mmCIF file of C-alpha atoms in Angstrom:
data_model
loop_
_atom_site.group_PDB
_atom_site.id
_atom_site.type_symbol
_atom_site.label_atom_id
_atom_site.label_comp_id
_atom_site.label_asym_id
_atom_site.label_seq_id
_atom_site.Cartn_x
_atom_site.Cartn_y
_atom_site.Cartn_z
ATOM 1 C CA UNK A 12 15.479 21.226 -9.604
ATOM 2 C CA UNK A 13 16.175 18.126 -7.489
ATOM 3 C CA UNK A 14 13.439 15.508 -7.836
ATOM 4 C CA UNK A 15 12.662 12.621 -5.511
ATOM 5 C CA UNK A 16 10.393 9.597 -5.520
ATOM 6 C CA UNK A 17 9.331 8.552 -2.025
ATOM 7 C CA UNK A 18 7.764 5.100 -1.859
ATOM 8 C CA UNK A 19 5.789 4.545 1.335
ATOM 9 C CA UNK A 20 4.587 1.217 2.683
ATOM 10 C CA UNK A 21 3.514 -0.239 6.007
ATOM 11 C CA UNK A 22 6.807 -2.106 6.001
ATOM 12 C CA UNK A 23 7.915 -5.567 7.048
ATOM 13 C CA UNK A 24 10.625 -6.892 9.343
ATOM 14 C CA UNK A 25 11.210 -9.931 7.107
ATOM 15 C CA UNK A 26 14.175 -9.358 4.788
ATOM 16 C CA UNK A 27 13.049 -11.759 2.032
ATOM 17 C CA UNK A 28 9.526 -10.332 2.016
ATOM 18 C CA UNK A 29 10.914 -6.798 1.901
ATOM 19 C CA UNK A 30 13.067 -7.680 -1.101
ATOM 20 C CA UNK A 31 10.458 -9.684 -3.021
ATOM 21 C CA UNK A 32 7.611 -7.248 -2.469
ATOM 22 C CA UNK A 33 8.528 -3.759 -1.304
ATOM 23 C CA UNK A 34 11.918 -3.454 -3.013
ATOM 24 C CA UNK A 35 10.507 -4.965 -6.224
ATOM 25 C CA UNK A 36 7.753 -2.334 -6.295
ATOM 26 C CA UNK A 37 10.295 0.380 -5.523
ATOM 27 C CA UNK A 38 12.497 -0.758 -8.421
ATOM 28 C CA UNK A 39 9.557 -0.780 -10.834
ATOM 29 C CA UNK A 40 8.425 2.670 -9.715
ATOM 30 C CA UNK A 41 11.983 4.039 -9.910
ATOM 31 C CA UNK A 42 12.348 2.654 -13.446
ATOM 32 C CA UNK A 43 9.214 4.555 -14.453
ATOM 33 C CA UNK A 44 10.649 7.794 -12.988
ATOM 34 C CA UNK A 45 14.314 7.794 -14.059
ATOM 35 C CA UNK A 46 14.671 11.532 -13.396
ATOM 36 C CA UNK A 47 13.937 11.054 -9.673
ATOM 37 C CA UNK A 48 16.059 9.757 -6.803
ATOM 38 C CA UNK A 49 14.369 6.902 -4.925
ATOM 39 C CA UNK A 50 13.701 7.030 -1.172
ATOM 40 C CA UNK A 51 11.813 4.675 1.157
ATOM 41 C CA UNK A 52 9.584 5.221 4.184
ATOM 42 C CA UNK A 53 7.485 2.915 6.367
ATOM 43 C CA UNK A 54 4.352 3.895 8.257
ATOM 44 C CA UNK A 55 4.626 1.224 10.955
ATOM 45 C CA UNK A 56 6.507 2.505 13.970
ATOM 46 C CA UNK A 57 6.634 -1.050 15.309
ATOM 47 C CA UNK A 58 8.384 -2.315 12.164
ATOM 48 C CA UNK A 59 10.764 0.665 12.105
ATOM 49 C CA UNK A 60 11.757 0.073 15.757
ATOM 50 C CA UNK A 61 12.179 -3.671 15.245
ATOM 51 C CA UNK A 62 14.455 -3.207 12.227
ATOM 52 C CA UNK A 63 16.537 -0.628 14.107
ATOM 53 C CA UNK A 64 16.882 -2.711 17.276
ATOM 54 C CA UNK A 65 17.318 -6.136 15.688
ATOM 55 C CA UNK A 66 19.216 -5.344 12.491
ATOM 56 C CA UNK A 67 20.559 -1.813 12.884
ATOM 57 C CA UNK A 68 18.545 -0.767 9.815
ATOM 58 C CA UNK A 69 17.123 2.744 9.914
ATOM 59 C CA UNK A 70 13.948 3.425 7.945
ATOM 60 C CA UNK A 71 12.291 6.841 8.050
ATOM 61 C CA UNK A 72 8.633 7.544 8.633
ATOM 62 C CA UNK A 73 7.039 9.520 5.789
ATOM 63 C CA UNK A 74 7.320 12.738 7.812
ATOM 64 C CA UNK A 75 10.996 12.122 8.622
ATOM 65 C CA UNK A 76 11.721 11.344 4.973
ATOM 66 C CA UNK A 77 9.994 14.530 3.802
ATOM 67 C CA UNK A 78 11.883 16.603 6.364
ATOM 68 C CA UNK A 79 15.197 15.136 5.166
ATOM 69 C CA UNK A 80 14.284 15.690 1.515
ATOM 70 C CA UNK A 81 13.484 19.337 2.227
ATOM 71 C CA UNK A 82 16.785 19.747 4.098
ATOM 72 C CA UNK A 83 18.659 18.146 1.176
ATOM 73 C CA UNK A 84 17.155 20.645 -1.259
ATOM 74 C CA UNK A 85 14.629 18.478 -3.073
ATOM 75 C CA UNK A 86 11.839 20.681 -4.406
ATOM 76 C CA UNK A 87 9.792 18.212 -6.478
ATOM 77 C CA UNK A 88 8.727 15.093 -4.589
ATOM 78 C CA UNK A 89 6.393 12.412 -5.904
ATOM 79 C CA UNK A 90 5.099 10.090 -3.199
ATOM 80 C CA UNK A 91 3.566 6.711 -3.959
ATOM 81 C CA UNK A 92 1.937 4.625 -1.284
ATOM 82 C CA UNK A 93 1.987 0.848 -1.525
ATOM 83 C CA UNK A 94 -1.023 0.675 0.785
ATOM 84 C CA UNK A 95 -4.011 -1.242 -0.534
ATOM 85 C CA UNK A 96 -6.882 0.841 0.882
ATOM 86 C CA UNK A 97 -7.545 4.434 1.927
ATOM 87 C CA UNK A 98 -7.410 3.499 5.614
ATOM 88 C CA UNK A 99 -5.843 4.952 8.749
ATOM 89 C CA UNK A 100 -2.266 4.469 7.532
ATOM 90 C CA UNK A 101 -2.940 6.267 4.255
ATOM 91 C CA UNK A 102 -4.816 9.109 5.961
ATOM 92 C CA UNK A 103 -1.784 9.624 8.207
ATOM 93 C CA UNK A 104 0.391 9.977 5.096
ATOM 94 C CA UNK A 105 -2.062 12.539 3.682
ATOM 95 C CA UNK A 106 -1.867 14.622 6.883
ATOM 96 C CA UNK A 107 1.935 14.497 6.930
ATOM 97 C CA UNK A 108 2.159 15.460 3.257
ATOM 98 C CA UNK A 109 -0.189 18.399 3.819
ATOM 99 C CA UNK A 110 1.904 19.596 6.760
ATOM 100 C CA UNK A 111 5.066 19.546 4.607
ATOM 101 C CA UNK A 112 3.573 21.058 1.440
ATOM 102 C CA UNK A 113 4.936 24.591 2.096
ATOM 103 C CA UNK A 114 8.516 23.272 2.055
ATOM 104 C CA UNK A 115 8.350 22.069 -1.557
ATOM 105 C CA UNK A 116 7.593 23.600 -4.947
ATOM 106 C CA UNK A 117 5.801 20.412 -5.989
ATOM 107 C CA UNK A 118 4.615 17.633 -3.707
ATOM 108 C CA UNK A 119 2.288 14.957 -5.098
ATOM 109 C CA UNK A 120 0.788 11.880 -3.469
ATOM 110 C CA UNK A 121 -0.441 8.886 -5.427
ATOM 111 C CA UNK A 122 -3.522 6.970 -4.342
ATOM 112 C CA UNK A 123 -3.544 3.498 -2.773
ATOM 113 C CA UNK A 124 -4.221 0.467 -4.951
ATOM 114 C CA UNK A 125 -7.982 0.377 -4.330
ATOM 115 C CA UNK A 126 -9.229 3.942 -4.623
ATOM 116 C CA UNK A 127 -12.076 3.681 -7.122
ATOM 117 C CA UNK A 128 -14.378 1.138 -8.764
ATOM 118 C CA UNK A 129 -12.085 0.743 -11.765
ATOM 119 C CA UNK A 130 -9.235 -0.251 -9.444
ATOM 120 C CA UNK A 131 -11.301 -3.146 -8.089
ATOM 121 C CA UNK A 132 -12.181 -4.284 -11.609
ATOM 122 C CA UNK A 133 -8.522 -4.182 -12.685
ATOM 123 C CA UNK A 134 -7.392 -6.049 -9.573
ATOM 124 C CA UNK A 135 -9.943 -8.816 -10.050
ATOM 125 C CA UNK A 136 -8.968 -9.157 -13.740
ATOM 126 C CA UNK A 137 -5.280 -9.353 -12.799
ATOM 127 C CA UNK A 138 -5.955 -11.949 -10.107
ATOM 128 C CA UNK A 139 -8.047 -14.026 -12.506
ATOM 129 C CA UNK A 140 -5.211 -13.988 -15.060
ATOM 130 C CA UNK A 141 -2.689 -15.132 -12.431
ATOM 131 C CA UNK A 142 -4.789 -17.902 -10.882
ATOM 132 C CA UNK A 143 -4.543 -21.455 -12.185
ATOM 133 C CA UNK A 144 -7.819 -23.171 -13.079
ATOM 134 C CA UNK A 145 -9.545 -24.536 -9.983
ATOM 135 C CA UNK A 146 -11.124 -27.947 -9.592
ATOM 136 C CA UNK A 147 -14.748 -28.087 -8.469
ATOM 137 C CA UNK A 148 -13.592 -28.905 -4.936
ATOM 138 C CA UNK A 149 -11.033 -26.100 -4.733
ATOM 139 C CA UNK A 150 -11.605 -22.597 -3.407
ATOM 140 C CA UNK A 151 -9.611 -19.393 -3.313
ATOM 141 C CA UNK A 152 -9.303 -17.511 -0.039
ATOM 142 C CA UNK A 153 -8.143 -13.905 -0.036
ATOM 143 C CA UNK A 154 -7.423 -12.441 3.367
ATOM 144 C CA UNK A 155 -7.056 -8.902 4.605
ATOM 145 C CA UNK A 156 -6.198 -7.881 8.138
ATOM 146 C CA UNK A 157 -9.355 -5.786 8.442
ATOM 147 C CA UNK A 158 -9.717 -2.381 9.991
ATOM 148 C CA UNK A 159 -11.956 -0.312 12.200
ATOM 149 C CA UNK A 160 -11.726 2.440 9.573
ATOM 150 C CA UNK A 161 -14.594 2.916 7.105
ATOM 151 C CA UNK A 162 -12.205 1.782 4.350
ATOM 152 C CA UNK A 163 -12.864 -1.734 5.689
ATOM 153 C CA UNK A 164 -15.722 -1.697 3.157
ATOM 154 C CA UNK A 165 -13.062 -2.360 0.502
ATOM 155 C CA UNK A 166 -13.003 -5.978 1.643
ATOM 156 C CA UNK A 167 -16.764 -6.287 1.120
ATOM 157 C CA UNK A 168 -16.413 -4.780 -2.353
ATOM 158 C CA UNK A 169 -13.720 -7.302 -3.280
ATOM 159 C CA UNK A 170 -15.805 -10.106 -1.830
ATOM 160 C CA UNK A 171 -18.780 -8.973 -3.901
ATOM 161 C CA UNK A 172 -16.716 -8.749 -7.088
ATOM 162 C CA UNK A 173 -14.812 -12.017 -6.746
ATOM 163 C CA UNK A 174 -17.830 -14.109 -7.754
ATOM 164 C CA UNK A 175 -17.892 -12.426 -11.145
ATOM 165 C CA UNK A 176 -14.159 -12.758 -11.549
ATOM 166 C CA UNK A 177 -14.249 -16.504 -12.120
ATOM 167 C CA UNK A 178 -13.193 -17.697 -8.671
ATOM 168 C CA UNK A 179 -15.122 -20.844 -7.877
ATOM 169 C CA UNK A 180 -16.908 -20.939 -4.574
ATOM 170 C CA UNK A 181 -16.927 -17.188 -4.008
ATOM 171 C CA UNK A 182 -19.756 -16.142 -1.716
ATOM 172 C CA UNK A 183 -21.453 -12.962 -0.566
ATOM 173 C CA UNK A 184 -19.689 -10.302 1.443
ATOM 174 C CA UNK A 185 -22.257 -9.528 4.108
ATOM 175 C CA UNK A 186 -22.232 -12.978 5.658
ATOM 176 C CA UNK A 187 -18.498 -13.263 5.536
ATOM 177 C CA UNK A 188 -18.066 -9.898 7.191
ATOM 178 C CA UNK A 189 -20.515 -10.673 9.963
ATOM 179 C CA UNK A 190 -18.795 -14.014 10.610
ATOM 180 C CA UNK A 191 -15.340 -12.435 10.583
ATOM 181 C CA UNK A 192 -15.616 -11.224 14.160
ATOM 182 C CA UNK A 193 -15.035 -7.638 13.089
ATOM 183 C CA UNK A 194 -16.692 -5.213 15.486
ATOM 184 C CA UNK A 195 -18.040 -1.932 14.215
#
């Protein structure tokens, strides 16, 4: 049975960023699944169009990639999203995967990075291990683009947890969210 690994991300139009981040994750995932052929898809139509028009690079959407995999005879497809939260982009992937399920014997979709409480704990521990010690006058700022989706609460959860993760100057989430200009 032909097996594929489809790695899905929002995408980026910056070559160096794509190589250092997306391609690096793809290589690591492919190394952990040596019996699968690696494929890539982006969820951002804007990024896909820009890469096609500017660079002549074609990247499939998740649905296009799944259609091609079915046509090429792949019957076992593992999909891993590089998305951080269970937001609009991830929900779109879920819908597309569900629509294509009948065309495969096995079709699995991995969760985004922050899907449960333990994921937040692990992320904060990993960030703490990577951060250099901070002086009393230094602060760490983590930024997310925000969302109108209910998954936006992930940012408040991270904000709440960062104080216990050893980041000096971390404050409460409620005030930061209300000052962020985000409209509900």
